[in-house]
Coordinates of C-alpha atoms in Angstrom, one line a residue:
M53 CA 4.4 168.4 142.0
T54 CA 8.1 167.8 141.3
D55 CA 7.4 165.0 138.8
L56 CA 7.7 166.5 135.3
I57 CA 5.8 163.5 133.8
V58 CA 2.6 164.8 135.4
V59 CA 2.7 167.9 133.1
P60 CA 3.3 166.7 129.6
Q61 CA 3.1 170.0 127.7
V62 CA 4.1 173.5 128.2
A63 CA 0.5 174.6 127.5
H64 CA -0.6 172.8 130.6
W65 CA 1.3 175.1 133.0
Q66 CA -1.2 177.8 132.8
R67 CA -3.9 175.2 133.6
L68 CA -1.8 174.1 136.6
K69 CA -1.6 177.7 137.8
R70 CA -5.3 178.3 137.3
L71 CA -6.0 175.1 139.4
V72 CA -3.7 176.5 142.2
L73 CA -5.7 179.8 142.2
D74 CA -9.0 178.0 141.9
S75 CA -8.2 175.9 145.0
V76 CA -7.4 179.0 147.1
S77 CA -11.0 179.2 148.4
S78 CA -11.3 175.5 149.0
P79 CA -9.4 175.2 152.3
I80 CA -10.6 178.6 153.3
T81 CA -14.2 177.6 152.8
R82 CA -13.7 174.5 154.9
R83 CA -12.1 176.6 157.6
V84 CA -15.1 178.9 157.7
Y85 CA -17.6 176.1 157.7
N86 CA -15.9 174.4 160.6
L87 CA -16.0 177.5 162.7
G88 CA -19.0 178.1 164.8
L89 CA -20.6 181.5 164.5
D90 CA -19.5 182.4 168.0
E91 CA -15.9 181.4 167.2
F92 CA -16.0 183.3 163.9
F93 CA -17.4 186.5 165.4
A94 CA -14.6 186.3 168.0
W95 CA -11.9 187.0 165.3
Y96 CA -13.7 188.7 162.4
P97 CA -14.5 192.1 164.2
S98 CA -10.7 192.4 164.8
L99 CA -10.3 192.8 161.1
V100 CA -12.8 195.5 160.4
V101 CA -13.7 198.9 161.7
A102 CA -17.0 199.3 163.5
P103 CA -19.2 200.8 160.6
F104 CA -18.7 197.6 158.6
V105 CA -19.3 195.0 161.2
G106 CA -23.1 195.0 161.1
K107 CA -23.1 194.9 157.3
A108 CA -20.8 191.9 157.3
L109 CA -22.7 190.1 160.0
R110 CA -26.0 190.4 158.1
L111 CA -24.4 188.8 155.1
I112 CA -22.9 186.1 157.2
E113 CA -26.3 185.1 158.4
Y114 CA -27.4 184.7 154.8
Q115 CA -24.3 182.8 153.5
R116 CA -21.7 181.8 155.9
N117 CA -18.8 181.3 153.4
C118 CA -19.4 184.5 151.4
F119 CA -18.3 187.9 152.8
L120 CA -18.5 191.4 151.4
L121 CA -15.1 192.7 150.3
H122 CA -14.1 195.1 153.0
V123 CA -12.7 198.3 151.6
R124 CA -11.9 201.7 152.9
R125 CA -12.9 203.5 149.7
V126 CA -13.8 202.9 146.1
F127 CA -12.8 205.5 143.6
V128 CA -14.6 205.6 140.2
T129 CA -13.8 208.2 137.6
A130 CA -16.6 209.6 135.5
Q131 CA -16.2 208.6 131.8
G132 CA -13.8 210.9 130.1
D133 CA -12.5 212.4 133.4
S134 CA -9.0 211.0 133.0
H135 CA -8.7 212.8 129.7
E136 CA -10.0 216.2 131.0
I137 CA -7.9 216.8 134.1
A138 CA -4.5 215.6 133.1
K139 CA -1.4 217.6 132.4
A140 CA 1.2 217.4 129.7
S141 CA 3.9 215.9 132.0
S142 CA 1.6 213.2 133.4
Y143 CA 1.0 209.7 132.3
A144 CA -2.2 207.7 132.5
I145 CA -2.1 203.9 132.5
T146 CA -4.0 202.0 129.9
L147 CA -6.2 198.9 130.4
T148 CA -3.3 196.7 129.2
A149 CA -1.3 197.7 132.3
T150 CA -3.4 195.4 134.4
T151 CA -4.8 192.9 131.9
S152 CA -2.3 190.2 133.0
G153 CA -3.4 190.5 136.6
V154 CA 0.0 192.0 137.5
F155 CA 0.6 195.8 137.2
N156 CA 2.8 196.6 134.2
P157 CA 4.2 200.2 134.3
N158 CA 5.2 200.0 130.6
H159 CA 1.6 200.5 129.4
F160 CA 0.6 204.2 129.6
K161 CA -0.2 207.2 127.5
R162 CA 0.5 211.0 127.8
V163 CA -2.4 213.2 129.0
D164 CA -2.7 217.0 128.9
V165 CA -4.5 218.9 131.7
S166 CA -3.2 219.7 135.2
V167 CA -4.0 217.4 138.1
P168 CA -3.5 218.5 141.7
P169 CA -0.8 216.6 143.6
D170 CA -3.3 215.5 146.2
S171 CA -5.9 214.2 143.7
E172 CA -7.2 210.7 144.1
F173 CA -6.7 210.2 140.4
W174 CA -3.0 209.6 141.2
L175 CA -2.1 206.0 142.0
Q176 CA -0.4 205.3 145.3
P177 CA 1.1 202.2 146.8
G178 CA -1.6 199.7 147.9
D179 CA -4.2 200.7 145.3
L180 CA -6.1 197.7 143.9
L181 CA -7.3 198.4 140.4
F182 CA -10.3 196.7 138.8
Q183 CA -11.1 197.0 135.1
R184 CA -14.8 198.0 135.1
G185 CA -15.1 197.6 131.3
N186 CA -13.5 195.2 128.9
T187 CA -14.3 192.0 127.0
R188 CA -16.2 189.4 129.1
E189 CA -13.0 187.5 129.5
Y190 CA -11.1 190.3 131.1
V191 CA -13.8 192.5 132.7
G192 CA -13.1 192.9 136.5
I193 CA -9.5 191.7 136.2
A194 CA -7.5 193.1 139.1
A195 CA -3.9 194.2 139.8
Y196 CA -2.4 196.2 142.6
Y197 CA 0.0 199.1 142.4
N198 CA 3.2 199.2 144.5
G199 CA 5.0 202.1 142.8
E200 CA 5.6 205.7 143.9
R201 CA 2.7 208.1 144.3
G202 CA 2.3 210.7 141.6
L203 CA 3.7 208.7 138.7
F204 CA 0.5 207.5 137.1
L205 CA -3.1 208.4 136.7
Y206 CA -5.8 205.7 136.4
P207 CA -8.3 205.8 133.5
D208 CA -12.1 206.0 133.4
L209 CA -12.5 202.2 132.7
M210 CA -10.9 201.3 136.0
M211 CA -12.1 201.4 139.6
K212 CA -9.5 202.0 142.4
V213 CA -10.0 200.1 145.7
R214 CA -8.2 200.5 149.0
V215 CA -8.7 197.7 151.4
S216 CA -8.4 197.8 155.1
D217 CA -5.0 197.8 156.7
K218 CA -6.2 194.8 158.7
L219 CA -6.4 192.7 155.5
S220 CA -3.7 191.3 153.4
L221 CA -3.7 193.1 150.0
P222 CA -2.0 190.2 148.2
Y223 CA -4.6 187.8 149.6
V224 CA -7.5 190.0 148.5
H225 CA -5.9 190.4 145.1
L226 CA -5.4 186.6 144.9
C227 CA -9.0 185.9 145.6
A228 CA -10.1 188.7 143.2
T229 CA -8.1 187.1 140.3
A230 CA -9.0 183.4 141.1
P231 CA -11.3 181.6 138.7
P232 CA -14.4 181.9 140.9
A233 CA -14.0 185.7 141.0
R234 CA -13.4 185.8 137.2
A235 CA -16.6 183.8 136.7
Y236 CA -18.5 186.2 139.0
F237 CA -17.5 189.3 137.1
S238 CA -18.1 187.7 133.7
R239 CA -21.6 186.6 134.9
N240 CA -22.6 189.9 136.4
A241 CA -21.1 192.3 133.7
S242 CA -23.7 194.0 131.6
G243 CA -24.0 197.0 129.2
A244 CA -25.3 198.2 125.9
Q245 CA -22.2 197.0 124.1
S246 CA -21.9 193.3 124.1
T247 CA -18.3 193.5 123.1
M248 CA -17.5 195.8 126.1
P249 CA -19.6 194.7 129.1
K250 CA -19.1 196.6 132.4
I251 CA -19.3 196.1 136.1
N252 CA -20.4 198.9 138.5
Q253 CA -19.4 199.7 142.1
E254 CA -22.2 197.6 143.6
T255 CA -21.2 194.5 141.6
L256 CA -17.6 195.0 142.8
L257 CA -18.6 195.4 146.5
R258 CA -20.7 192.2 146.3
L259 CA -17.8 190.1 145.1
P260 CA -17.7 187.1 147.4
I261 CA -14.4 187.0 149.3
A262 CA -13.9 184.3 152.0
L263 CA -11.8 185.9 154.9
P264 CA -9.7 183.6 157.1
P265 CA -7.7 185.1 160.0
A266 CA -4.9 187.5 159.0
A267 CA -2.1 185.0 159.8
E268 CA -3.8 182.4 157.6
Q269 CA -4.2 184.9 154.8
R270 CA -0.4 185.4 154.8
R271 CA 0.2 181.7 154.9
I272 CA -2.1 181.2 151.9
V273 CA -0.3 183.9 149.9
A274 CA 3.1 182.5 150.8
K275 CA 2.0 179.0 149.7
V276 CA 0.5 180.2 146.4
D277 CA 3.7 182.2 145.7
E278 CA 5.7 179.1 146.5
L279 CA 3.6 176.9 144.2
M280 CA 3.6 179.5 141.4
S281 CA 7.4 179.8 141.7
L282 CA 7.6 176.0 141.5
C283 CA 5.4 176.0 138.5
D284 CA 7.7 178.5 136.8
R285 CA 10.8 176.5 137.6
L286 CA 9.2 173.3 136.4
E287 CA 8.0 175.0 133.2
A288 CA 11.4 176.3 132.5
A289 CA 13.0 172.9 133.0
R290 CA 10.3 171.3 130.9
T291 CA 10.7 173.9 128.1
E292 CA 14.5 173.3 128.0
R293 CA 14.0 169.5 128.0
E294 CA 11.4 169.8 125.1
S295 CA 13.7 172.2 123.2
R296 CA 16.6 169.7 123.4
R297 CA 14.3 166.8 122.3
D298 CA 12.9 168.9 119.4
R299 CA 16.4 169.8 118.2
L300 CA 17.4 166.1 118.4
A301 CA 14.2 165.0 116.5
A302 CA 14.7 167.7 113.9
A303 CA 18.4 166.7 113.4
S304 CA 17.4 163.1 113.1
L305 CA 14.7 163.8 110.6
H306 CA 17.1 166.0 108.6
R307 CA 19.6 163.2 108.3
L308 CA 16.9 160.8 107.2
N309 CA 15.7 163.2 104.5
R310 CA 19.1 163.8 103.1
S311 CA 20.0 162.0 99.8
A312 CA 22.0 158.9 100.6
D313 CA 24.6 157.8 98.0
T314 CA 26.0 154.4 97.8
E315 CA 28.9 155.1 100.2
A316 CA 26.5 156.6 102.8
R317 CA 24.0 153.8 102.8
E318 CA 25.3 152.2 106.0
A319 CA 25.3 155.6 107.8
F320 CA 21.8 156.2 106.6
R321 CA 20.6 152.9 108.0
E322 CA 22.3 153.7 111.3
H323 CA 20.4 157.0 111.4
A324 CA 17.2 155.3 110.6
R325 CA 17.7 152.7 113.3
F326 CA 18.5 155.4 115.9
Y327 CA 15.3 157.4 115.0
L328 CA 13.0 154.4 114.9
N329 CA 14.4 152.9 118.2
H330 CA 13.8 156.2 120.0
L331 CA 10.6 157.2 118.1
P332 CA 8.3 157.2 121.2
R333 CA 10.8 159.5 123.1
L334 CA 11.4 161.8 120.2
T335 CA 7.8 162.2 119.3
T336 CA 5.8 164.0 121.9
C337 CA 3.5 166.4 120.1
P338 CA 1.1 166.3 117.0
E339 CA 3.4 168.6 115.0
Q340 CA 6.2 166.0 115.3
I341 CA 3.8 163.3 114.0
K342 CA 3.2 165.5 110.9
Q343 CA 7.0 165.8 110.5
L344 CA 7.2 162.0 110.7
H345 CA 4.6 161.6 108.0
R346 CA 6.5 164.0 105.7
S347 CA 9.7 162.1 106.4
I348 CA 8.1 158.8 105.5
L349 CA 6.9 160.2 102.2
N350 CA 10.3 161.7 101.4
L351 CA 12.1 158.4 102.1
A352 CA 9.5 156.6 100.0
V353 CA 9.9 158.7 96.8
R354 CA 13.7 158.8 97.2
G355 CA 13.9 155.0 97.2
Q356 CA 15.2 154.8 100.8
L357 CA 12.3 153.0 102.4
V358 CA 12.5 149.5 100.8
P359 CA 15.5 147.7 99.3
Q360 CA 15.9 147.7 95.5
D361 CA 16.0 144.6 93.3
L362 CA 19.0 145.1 91.1
G363 CA 17.8 142.5 88.7
S364 CA 14.6 144.3 87.9
Q365 CA 16.1 146.7 85.3
P366 CA 14.9 144.7 82.3
T367 CA 11.4 144.4 83.8
L368 CA 11.2 148.2 84.2
Q369 CA 12.3 148.7 80.6
L370 CA 9.5 146.4 79.4
L371 CA 7.0 148.1 81.6
L372 CA 7.8 151.5 80.3
A373 CA 7.7 150.3 76.7
A374 CA 4.3 148.8 77.2
S375 CA 3.1 152.0 78.8
D376 CA 4.4 154.0 75.8
R377 CA 2.6 151.7 73.4
A378 CA -0.7 152.1 75.4
R379 CA -0.3 155.9 75.3
S380 CA 0.3 155.8 71.5
V381 CA -2.8 153.7 71.0
V382 CA -4.9 156.1 73.1
A383 CA -3.5 159.1 71.2
E384 CA -4.7 157.7 67.9
E385 CA -8.3 158.0 69.1
D386 CA -8.2 160.6 71.9
R387 CA -6.6 164.0 71.3
R388 CA -6.1 164.4 75.0
A389 CA -3.2 161.9 74.9
D390 CA 0.2 163.0 73.7
S391 CA 1.8 160.7 71.2
E392 CA 5.2 162.2 71.7
M393 CA 7.3 161.8 74.9
Q394 CA 7.5 164.9 77.1
S395 CA 10.6 167.0 77.3
L396 CA 11.2 167.3 81.1
L397 CA 10.5 170.7 82.7
A398 CA 12.7 171.7 85.6
A399 CA 14.9 168.7 85.1
E400 CA 17.6 170.3 87.2
L401 CA 15.3 170.2 90.2
R402 CA 14.9 166.4 90.2
W403 CA 15.7 164.7 93.5
A404 CA 18.1 161.9 94.0
V405 CA 16.7 158.4 93.4
P406 CA 18.2 154.9 92.9
S407 CA 20.0 154.4 89.6
S408 CA 17.6 151.6 88.8
W409 CA 14.7 154.1 88.6
K410 CA 13.8 156.0 85.4
W411 CA 12.4 159.5 84.8
R412 CA 9.4 160.3 82.7
G413 CA 7.2 163.4 82.2
L414 CA 3.8 163.1 84.0
A415 CA 1.9 163.0 80.7
D416 CA 4.0 160.1 79.5
L417 CA 2.5 158.0 82.3
V418 CA -1.1 159.2 82.6
L419 CA -4.0 160.4 80.5
F420 CA -5.1 163.9 81.4
I421 CA -8.9 164.3 81.9
D422 CA -9.2 168.1 82.4
Y423 CA -12.4 169.8 83.3
R424 CA -10.9 173.2 84.1
G425 CA -13.0 176.2 83.1
N426 CA -16.5 177.2 84.3
T427 CA -18.0 175.4 87.2
P428 CA -21.4 173.7 86.4
V429 CA -24.7 175.0 87.9
K430 CA -25.2 173.4 91.3
V431 CA -28.4 172.0 92.8
E432 CA -29.4 170.9 96.3
R433 CA -29.5 167.1 95.4
G434 CA -28.3 165.1 92.5
V435 CA -24.9 163.8 91.3
R436 CA -22.1 164.6 93.6
L437 CA -19.7 167.4 92.5
I438 CA -16.0 167.0 93.4
T439 CA -14.2 170.3 93.6
A440 CA -10.7 171.3 94.7
K441 CA -12.0 171.7 98.2
N442 CA -12.8 168.0 98.3
V443 CA -9.4 166.7 97.2
R444 CA -7.0 166.5 100.1
K445 CA -3.5 165.2 100.4
G446 CA -4.1 161.4 100.1
F447 CA -7.9 161.2 100.3
V448 CA -11.1 162.6 98.8
S449 CA -13.3 164.2 101.4
R450 CA -17.1 164.2 101.1
S451 CA -17.2 167.6 102.7
P452 CA -18.2 170.2 101.5
E453 CA -21.2 168.5 99.7
E454 CA -22.2 170.0 96.4
F455 CA -24.3 168.5 93.6
V456 CA -25.3 168.9 89.9
S457 CA -28.4 167.7 88.3
E458 CA -28.5 164.4 86.3
E459 CA -29.0 166.4 83.1
T460 CA -26.0 168.6 83.8
Y461 CA -23.9 165.6 84.7
R462 CA -24.6 164.0 81.3
T463 CA -23.9 167.2 79.3
W464 CA -21.0 168.4 81.4
M465 CA -18.9 165.2 81.6
T466 CA -18.1 165.0 77.9
R467 CA -14.4 164.7 78.3
G468 CA -14.6 161.4 80.2
F469 CA -15.9 159.9 83.4
P470 CA -13.6 159.4 86.3
R471 CA -13.5 155.8 87.6
N472 CA -12.2 153.8 90.5
G473 CA -8.4 153.8 90.6
D474 CA -8.0 157.2 88.8
V475 CA -6.0 160.0 90.5
L476 CA -7.5 163.4 91.2
F477 CA -5.1 166.4 91.3
T478 CA -5.8 170.0 92.2
T479 CA -4.2 172.7 90.1
E480 CA -5.1 175.8 92.2
A481 CA -6.6 176.9 95.5
P482 CA -5.2 174.6 96.8
M483 CA -2.5 173.5 94.4
G484 CA -0.9 170.1 94.6
N485 CA -3.4 168.0 96.5
A486 CA -3.8 164.5 95.1
A487 CA -5.8 161.4 96.0
V488 CA -6.9 158.1 94.4
V489 CA -10.6 157.6 93.5
R490 CA -11.9 154.8 95.7
S491 CA -15.6 154.9 94.8
S492 CA -17.8 153.5 92.1
E493 CA -20.3 156.3 92.7
D494 CA -20.9 158.7 89.7
F495 CA -19.5 162.2 90.3
A496 CA -18.8 165.3 88.3
L497 CA -15.5 167.2 88.3
A498 CA -15.4 171.0 88.8
Q499 CA -12.7 173.4 87.7
R500 CA -9.2 173.3 89.2
V501 CA -9.3 169.4 89.4
I502 CA -7.6 167.2 86.8
C503 CA -8.2 163.4 86.6
F504 CA -5.1 161.2 85.8
R505 CA -5.6 157.7 84.4
P506 CA -2.3 155.7 84.4
Y507 CA -1.3 153.9 81.2
G508 CA 0.2 151.1 83.3
A509 CA 3.8 152.0 84.2
V510 CA 2.9 153.7 87.5
D511 CA 0.7 152.5 90.3
S512 CA -2.0 155.0 91.3
D513 CA -1.2 154.9 95.0
F514 CA 2.5 155.3 94.3
L515 CA 1.8 158.2 92.0
V516 CA -0.2 160.0 94.8
L517 CA 2.7 159.4 97.2
Q518 CA 5.1 161.1 94.8
L519 CA 2.7 163.9 94.0
I520 CA 2.2 165.0 97.6
A521 CA 5.7 164.4 98.8
E522 CA 8.0 167.4 99.4
P523 CA 10.4 166.7 96.5
F524 CA 7.7 167.0 93.8
Q525 CA 5.9 169.7 95.7
S526 CA 9.1 171.8 95.6
V527 CA 9.3 171.4 91.8
L528 CA 5.6 172.2 91.4
D529 CA 6.0 175.4 93.5
A530 CA 9.0 176.5 91.4
V531 CA 7.2 176.3 88.1
A532 CA 3.8 177.6 89.3
T533 CA 2.6 181.1 88.7
G534 CA 0.4 183.5 90.7
L535 CA 0.8 185.9 93.6
T536 CA -2.1 185.4 96.0
A537 CA -3.0 181.9 94.9
K538 CA -0.4 179.9 92.9
G539 CA -1.6 177.6 90.1
I540 CA -0.1 175.3 87.5
K541 CA -1.0 175.2 83.8
A542 CA -1.7 171.8 82.3
A543 CA 1.0 172.4 79.6
K544 CA 3.6 172.7 82.4
L545 CA 2.1 170.0 84.6
K546 CA 2.4 167.4 81.8
R547 CA 6.2 168.0 81.6
L548 CA 7.0 167.7 85.3
P549 CA 9.4 164.9 86.2
I550 CA 8.1 161.7 87.8
A551 CA 10.5 159.0 89.1
V552 CA 9.4 155.5 88.0
P553 CA 10.7 152.4 89.9
P554 CA 9.7 148.8 88.9
L555 CA 6.1 148.1 89.5
A556 CA 6.7 145.5 92.2
E557 CA 8.9 148.0 94.1
Q558 CA 6.2 150.7 93.8
R559 CA 3.8 148.3 95.5
R560 CA 6.3 147.4 98.2
I561 CA 6.8 151.1 98.8
V562 CA 3.1 151.8 99.1
A563 CA 2.7 148.9 101.5
K564 CA 5.6 150.1 103.7
V565 CA 4.3 153.7 103.7
N566 CA 0.8 152.4 104.8
E567 CA 2.4 150.3 107.5
L568 CA 4.5 153.1 108.9
T569 CA 1.7 155.6 108.6
A570 CA -0.6 153.3 110.6
L571 CA 2.1 153.1 113.3
S572 CA 2.5 156.8 113.4
D573 CA -1.3 157.3 113.6
Q574 CA -1.3 154.8 116.5
L575 CA 1.5 156.7 118.2
E576 CA -0.5 159.9 117.7
T577 CA -3.5 158.3 119.3
Q578 CA -1.4 157.1 122.2
L579 CA 0.1 160.6 122.6
T580 CA -3.3 162.2 122.7
T581 CA -4.5 159.6 125.3
A582 CA -1.4 160.1 127.4
Q583 CA -1.8 163.9 127.4
T584 CA -5.5 163.5 128.4
E585 CA -4.5 161.1 131.2
S586 CA -1.7 163.3 132.3
R587 CA -4.0 166.3 132.5
R588 CA -6.4 164.4 134.6
L589 CA -3.6 163.1 136.8
L590 CA -2.4 166.7 137.3
E591 CA -5.8 167.8 138.5
A592 CA -6.1 164.8 140.8
V593 CA -2.7 165.3 142.3
L594 CA -3.2 169.0 142.9
H595 CA -6.6 168.6 144.4
K596 CA -5.4 165.7 146.6
A597 CA -2.4 167.8 147.7
L598 CA -4.7 170.7 148.6
A599 CA -7.2 168.4 150.3
T600 CA -4.6 167.4 152.8
A601 CA -5.2 170.8 154.5
T602 CA -7.8 169.3 156.9
P603 CA -9.9 171.5 159.2
A604 CA -7.7 170.4 162.1
T605 CA -4.6 171.8 160.4
L606 CA -6.1 175.0 159.3

């Protein structure tokens, strides 16, 4: 129990506590089964008053480990009573006062009509409150009151129970809130409203409660309190430990994502080595894997992921010149291409890149094939239709599946047919998703999706990395318009800045991103597996610890 490795996430502490409660009945059940009836009858009558003994014995003959909850009285208000008999200076608790299983005096409301001081509607110390109506998850939830008499009234959606002085109230409450009891109430609740099922007094009184001797009840409560307290301390220690690790991981990623000038290159490499050397320890949850993916992309588009070839400057100039010539040739025959170079939009928002890279407007590098406008008529089967919902960050999903007819495909796709290696980009709802086409299958494009066809200066995979990375996404968001759903007009999109390294470097960057992404995916898989194994280990350790309570020691 003291080994924090057994509980890998804060979310597992509630599961641990449920397992502790669930196991309450396990040693008790063994205790009862290992008692002979004569031995059991010798101590059970000492707990109850005479009128209830016969009823309990008849139930014992039917099921030896299931006993009727022994109560002195059950108080049930008629619906609406709590509103009709209250007074202005009085307070009635609400359902939320007991929903957690522990009485919370901060949840109440004022009521108006006078209530006699001796009325059973007033709560008094030792009252056990059951919610007789709530959602199926909470119906029957119980909490007991230990405050002063006359402070609170209980509402019509609760039943008030007073157990025998011979029984331990905390033990009865413990059993009433354990998972078996919760399942019992949920299973037996009924009513006209499915959203608010109810239990009645008969259901409550038939709640199976296993009753060990009084001394054992007190020991069980003490042990549960001890284990719950230990859970709380371990949870607090684990939370603090995770908080420190999260802060360290965030600081490390922040340093990696900062622009590194020439003088800071060595410091940057030192930060990168630190993070990568401690990656398994710093990365303990899926959200940190996502942050790692974002950091990899940021490093890639800033030129900090692979070394630059300082002798590649002439090659890049030739590459851009050839791309410009290809664009001019296309522009002579296709009005979609722009013959003139783009004046950069939001040039002041450009991010830091190596001095060997060059900046170009997006339309200087790719041909825009734009099908924005009305969406074609859809059919159940035919040619696949790719919409903005299909284009994700880095890949094209086949879900949701939509189709157009062959005839519609031929008449609709008049602006050009997408082909393998093109880049798809979403302009709205969602804005900024991009992926490379990796299929030879015919498909139609719907509105809010633009197809980019590179002229030759930029690799399609590198372009997608840049389009979905945070630096370009920040520029895109700054120039987009719209309140509920932001979008980008093609005229602005064409002028957005794109950083262009040498083609060989682009391909090295793509290869390195794929390598690191594969490693982070593997780490995520290992993390998920480790969490599953830890959860199973937690359950096994707990059940084994509780199983050590053999009949001989009970």
